[in-house]
Amino acid sequence: MGPRVVNSTFIKSAQSISDSLDESMSEVVFMGRSNVGKSSTINNLTNRKNLAKSSATPGKTQLINFFDVEYRYSDEPYHIRYVDLPGFGYAKVSKTLKQIWQKNLVEFIEKRVAIRIFIHLRDARHPKAKIDDEVEEYINSFIRPDQIYLPVFTKIDKLKQKEKGALKREFPNAVFVSNTKKTGTQEIHRQIFEIIFGVGDD
């Protein structure tokens, strides 16, 4: 049996790196466009319906939200943090990402030592969205050797079988999830464990 989440708790919200939690624990950051299903993905991963709150107005939540997450694997407890970043806008792409995200958010993303995984949620129906391509390019411009960029396509259930096949061929290193059908989350858990703890399935 693979790793599973047995407990998850909201800890605090922060505006910048200066009022964030200490960096004593490895962190998994979730980023994505405001309507990509970020809250649903976090809730599915933690088996909690309302751990991450969906805002009625996309893009309204502008704080960095921290969650303590306890995994259980081979009867051993493992602790990490999930970090939910504000969504980065709908369709209009600014000239630079530093205009999309406030300066303090950019500083958090680039300088936060505890971040081990950047999970970039992308809408499977719009795989070529310019803003997502820019985010990927941006993360890869500064990512450290001990960090991983992991693209995760949401809403995969909205695609026809042929479209799914084409998307998987184009993005062979991505994970594909459906939050309504609750599929794909175990692969995210597996990658988190392998990257952060160096533990893989036997």
JSON list of N, CA, C and O in Angstrom, two decimals, residues 53-78:
[
{"chain": "A", "resi": 53, "resn": "LYS", "atom": "N", "xyz": [-10.18, 26.20, 1.14]},
{"chain": "A", "resi": 53, "resn": "LYS", "atom": "CA", "xyz": [-11.47, 26.82, 0.80]},
{"chain": "A", "resi": 53, "resn": "LYS", "atom": "C", "xyz": [-11.43, 27.38, -0.61]},
{"chain": "A", "resi": 53, "resn": "LYS", "atom": "O", "xyz": [-10.52, 28.10, -0.98]},
{"chain": "A", "resi": 54, "resn": "SER", "atom": "N", "xyz": [-12.45, 27.05, -1.39]},
{"chain": "A", "resi": 54, "resn": "SER", "atom": "CA", "xyz": [-12.59, 27.64, -2.72]},
{"chain": "A", "resi": 54, "resn": "SER", "atom": "C", "xyz": [-13.25, 29.00, -2.58]},
{"chain": "A", "resi": 54, "resn": "SER", "atom": "O", "xyz": [-14.27, 29.13, -1.92]},
{"chain": "A", "resi": 55, "resn": "SER", "atom": "N", "xyz": [-12.67, 30.00, -3.18]},
{"chain": "A", "resi": 55, "resn": "SER", "atom": "CA", "xyz": [-13.27, 31.33, -3.14]},
{"chain": "A", "resi": 55, "resn": "SER", "atom": "C", "xyz": [-14.38, 31.43, -4.18]},
{"chain": "A", "resi": 55, "resn": "SER", "atom": "O", "xyz": [-14.27, 30.91, -5.29]},
{"chain": "A", "resi": 56, "resn": "ALA", "atom": "N", "xyz": [-15.47, 32.08, -3.81]},
{"chain": "A", "resi": 56, "resn": "ALA", "atom": "CA", "xyz": [-16.57, 32.28, -4.76]},
{"chain": "A", "resi": 56, "resn": "ALA", "atom": "C", "xyz": [-16.13, 33.14, -5.93]},
{"chain": "A", "resi": 56, "resn": "ALA", "atom": "O", "xyz": [-16.61, 33.01, -7.05]},
{"chain": "A", "resi": 57, "resn": "THR", "atom": "N", "xyz": [-15.18, 34.04, -5.67]},
{"chain": "A", "resi": 57, "resn": "THR", "atom": "CA", "xyz": [-14.63, 34.88, -6.72]},
{"chain": "A", "resi": 57, "resn": "THR", "atom": "C", "xyz": [-13.23, 34.39, -7.05]},
{"chain": "A", "resi": 57, "resn": "THR", "atom": "O", "xyz": [-12.33, 34.52, -6.22]},
{"chain": "A", "resi": 58, "resn": "PRO", "atom": "N", "xyz": [-13.02, 33.81, -8.24]},
{"chain": "A", "resi": 58, "resn": "PRO", "atom": "CA", "xyz": [-11.68, 33.31, -8.58]},
{"chain": "A", "resi": 58, "resn": "PRO", "atom": "C", "xyz": [-10.63, 34.40, -8.45]},
{"chain": "A", "resi": 58, "resn": "PRO", "atom": "O", "xyz": [-10.82, 35.53, -8.87]},
{"chain": "A", "resi": 59, "resn": "GLY", "atom": "N", "xyz": [-9.51, 34.06, -7.82]},
{"chain": "A", "resi": 59, "resn": "GLY", "atom": "CA", "xyz": [-8.42, 35.02, -7.67]},
{"chain": "A", "resi": 59, "resn": "GLY", "atom": "C", "xyz": [-8.54, 35.91, -6.46]},
{"chain": "A", "resi": 59, "resn": "GLY", "atom": "O", "xyz": [-7.69, 36.74, -6.19]},
{"chain": "A", "resi": 60, "resn": "LYS", "atom": "N", "xyz": [-9.62, 35.73, -5.69]},
{"chain": "A", "resi": 60, "resn": "LYS", "atom": "CA", "xyz": [-9.84, 36.61, -4.54]},
{"chain": "A", "resi": 60, "resn": "LYS", "atom": "C", "xyz": [-8.87, 36.32, -3.40]},
{"chain": "A", "resi": 60, "resn": "LYS", "atom": "O", "xyz": [-8.45, 37.21, -2.68]},
{"chain": "A", "resi": 61, "resn": "THR", "atom": "N", "xyz": [-8.54, 35.04, -3.21]},
{"chain": "A", "resi": 61, "resn": "THR", "atom": "CA", "xyz": [-7.65, 34.66, -2.11]},
{"chain": "A", "resi": 61, "resn": "THR", "atom": "C", "xyz": [-6.22, 35.04, -2.48]},
{"chain": "A", "resi": 61, "resn": "THR", "atom": "O", "xyz": [-5.63, 34.45, -3.37]},
{"chain": "A", "resi": 62, "resn": "GLN", "atom": "N", "xyz": [-5.67, 36.00, -1.78]},
{"chain": "A", "resi": 62, "resn": "GLN", "atom": "CA", "xyz": [-4.35, 36.51, -2.12]},
{"chain": "A", "resi": 62, "resn": "GLN", "atom": "C", "xyz": [-3.30, 36.22, -1.06]},
{"chain": "A", "resi": 62, "resn": "GLN", "atom": "O", "xyz": [-2.25, 36.83, -1.04]},
{"chain": "A", "resi": 63, "resn": "LEU", "atom": "N", "xyz": [-3.58, 35.28, -0.17]},
{"chain": "A", "resi": 63, "resn": "LEU", "atom": "CA", "xyz": [-2.64, 34.96, 0.89]},
{"chain": "A", "resi": 63, "resn": "LEU", "atom": "C", "xyz": [-1.97, 33.61, 0.62]},
{"chain": "A", "resi": 63, "resn": "LEU", "atom": "O", "xyz": [-2.49, 32.78, -0.12]},
{"chain": "A", "resi": 64, "resn": "ILE", "atom": "N", "xyz": [-0.82, 33.40, 1.25]},
{"chain": "A", "resi": 64, "resn": "ILE", "atom": "CA", "xyz": [-0.11, 32.12, 1.20]},
{"chain": "A", "resi": 64, "resn": "ILE", "atom": "C", "xyz": [-0.62, 31.29, 2.37]},
{"chain": "A", "resi": 64, "resn": "ILE", "atom": "O", "xyz": [-0.48, 31.70, 3.52]},
{"chain": "A", "resi": 65, "resn": "ASN", "atom": "N", "xyz": [-1.23, 30.15, 2.08]},
{"chain": "A", "resi": 65, "resn": "ASN", "atom": "CA", "xyz": [-1.84, 29.33, 3.13]},
{"chain": "A", "resi": 65, "resn": "ASN", "atom": "C", "xyz": [-1.02, 28.07, 3.39]},
{"chain": "A", "resi": 65, "resn": "ASN", "atom": "O", "xyz": [-0.67, 27.34, 2.46]},
{"chain": "A", "resi": 66, "resn": "PHE", "atom": "N", "xyz": [-0.75, 27.82, 4.68]},
{"chain": "A", "resi": 66, "resn": "PHE", "atom": "CA", "xyz": [0.09, 26.69, 5.10]},
{"chain": "A", "resi": 66, "resn": "PHE", "atom": "C", "xyz": [-0.75, 25.61, 5.77]},
{"chain": "A", "resi": 66, "resn": "PHE", "atom": "O", "xyz": [-1.58, 25.91, 6.63]},
{"chain": "A", "resi": 67, "resn": "PHE", "atom": "N", "xyz": [-0.47, 24.35, 5.40]},
{"chain": "A", "resi": 67, "resn": "PHE", "atom": "CA", "xyz": [-1.16, 23.21, 5.99]},
{"chain": "A", "resi": 67, "resn": "PHE", "atom": "C", "xyz": [-0.12, 22.18, 6.44]},
{"chain": "A", "resi": 67, "resn": "PHE", "atom": "O", "xyz": [0.79, 21.84, 5.69]},
{"chain": "A", "resi": 68, "resn": "ASP", "atom": "N", "xyz": [-0.25, 21.70, 7.66]},
{"chain": "A", "resi": 68, "resn": "ASP", "atom": "CA", "xyz": [0.56, 20.58, 8.12]},
{"chain": "A", "resi": 68, "resn": "ASP", "atom": "C", "xyz": [-0.10, 19.29, 7.66]},
{"chain": "A", "resi": 68, "resn": "ASP", "atom": "O", "xyz": [-1.30, 19.11, 7.87]},
{"chain": "A", "resi": 69, "resn": "VAL", "atom": "N", "xyz": [0.67, 18.41, 7.06]},
{"chain": "A", "resi": 69, "resn": "VAL", "atom": "CA", "xyz": [0.12, 17.16, 6.52]},
{"chain": "A", "resi": 69, "resn": "VAL", "atom": "C", "xyz": [0.93, 15.99, 7.06]},
{"chain": "A", "resi": 69, "resn": "VAL", "atom": "O", "xyz": [2.15, 15.95, 6.96]},
{"chain": "A", "resi": 70, "resn": "GLU", "atom": "N", "xyz": [0.21, 15.04, 7.67]},
{"chain": "A", "resi": 70, "resn": "GLU", "atom": "CA", "xyz": [0.86, 13.83, 8.18]},
{"chain": "A", "resi": 70, "resn": "GLU", "atom": "C", "xyz": [0.52, 12.65, 7.28]},
{"chain": "A", "resi": 70, "resn": "GLU", "atom": "O", "xyz": [-0.65, 12.33, 7.06]},
{"chain": "A", "resi": 71, "resn": "TYR", "atom": "N", "xyz": [1.57, 12.03, 6.76]},
{"chain": "A", "resi": 71, "resn": "TYR", "atom": "CA", "xyz": [1.43, 10.82, 5.96]},
{"chain": "A", "resi": 71, "resn": "TYR", "atom": "C", "xyz": [1.71, 9.59, 6.83]},
{"chain": "A", "resi": 71, "resn": "TYR", "atom": "O", "xyz": [2.41, 9.67, 7.83]},
{"chain": "A", "resi": 72, "resn": "ARG", "atom": "N", "xyz": [1.18, 8.47, 6.38]},
{"chain": "A", "resi": 72, "resn": "ARG", "atom": "CA", "xyz": [1.53, 7.19, 7.00]},
{"chain": "A", "resi": 72, "resn": "ARG", "atom": "C", "xyz": [1.97, 6.27, 5.87]},
{"chain": "A", "resi": 72, "resn": "ARG", "atom": "O", "xyz": [1.31, 6.16, 4.85]},
{"chain": "A", "resi": 73, "resn": "TYR", "atom": "N", "xyz": [3.13, 5.65, 6.07]},
{"chain": "A", "resi": 73, "resn": "TYR", "atom": "CA", "xyz": [3.65, 4.73, 5.06]},
{"chain": "A", "resi": 73, "resn": "TYR", "atom": "C", "xyz": [4.43, 3.63, 5.78]},
{"chain": "A", "resi": 73, "resn": "TYR", "atom": "O", "xyz": [5.32, 3.93, 6.57]},
{"chain": "A", "resi": 74, "resn": "SER", "atom": "N", "xyz": [4.07, 2.39, 5.54]},
{"chain": "A", "resi": 74, "resn": "SER", "atom": "CA", "xyz": [4.68, 1.25, 6.23]},
{"chain": "A", "resi": 74, "resn": "SER", "atom": "C", "xyz": [4.63, 1.44, 7.75]},
{"chain": "A", "resi": 74, "resn": "SER", "atom": "O", "xyz": [5.61, 1.20, 8.46]},
{"chain": "A", "resi": 75, "resn": "ASP", "atom": "N", "xyz": [3.49, 1.95, 8.21]},
{"chain": "A", "resi": 75, "resn": "ASP", "atom": "CA", "xyz": [3.24, 2.19, 9.64]},
{"chain": "A", "resi": 75, "resn": "ASP", "atom": "C", "xyz": [4.13, 3.25, 10.26]},
{"chain": "A", "resi": 75, "resn": "ASP", "atom": "O", "xyz": [4.19, 3.39, 11.49]},
{"chain": "A", "resi": 76, "resn": "GLU", "atom": "N", "xyz": [4.84, 4.01, 9.43]},
{"chain": "A", "resi": 76, "resn": "GLU", "atom": "CA", "xyz": [5.69, 5.10, 9.94]},
{"chain": "A", "resi": 76, "resn": "GLU", "atom": "C", "xyz": [5.05, 6.45, 9.61]},
{"chain": "A", "resi": 76, "resn": "GLU", "atom": "O", "xyz": [4.51, 6.63, 8.51]},
{"chain": "A", "resi": 77, "resn": "PRO", "atom": "N", "xyz": [5.10, 7.43, 10.53]},
{"chain": "A", "resi": 77, "resn": "PRO", "atom": "CA", "xyz": [4.57, 8.76, 10.24]},
{"chain": "A", "resi": 77, "resn": "PRO", "atom": "C", "xyz": [5.61, 9.63, 9.51]},
{"chain": "A", "resi": 77, "resn": "PRO", "atom": "O", "xyz": [6.81, 9.56, 9.81]},
{"chain": "A", "resi": 78, "resn": "TYR", "atom": "N", "xyz": [5.14, 10.40, 8.56]},
{"chain": "A", "resi": 78, "resn": "TYR", "atom": "CA", "xyz": [5.99, 11.35, 7.83]},
{"chain": "A", "resi": 78, "resn": "TYR", "atom": "C", "xyz": [5.25, 12.69, 7.78]},
{"chain": "A", "resi": 78, "resn": "TYR", "atom": "O", "xyz": [4.05, 12.72, 7.49]}
]
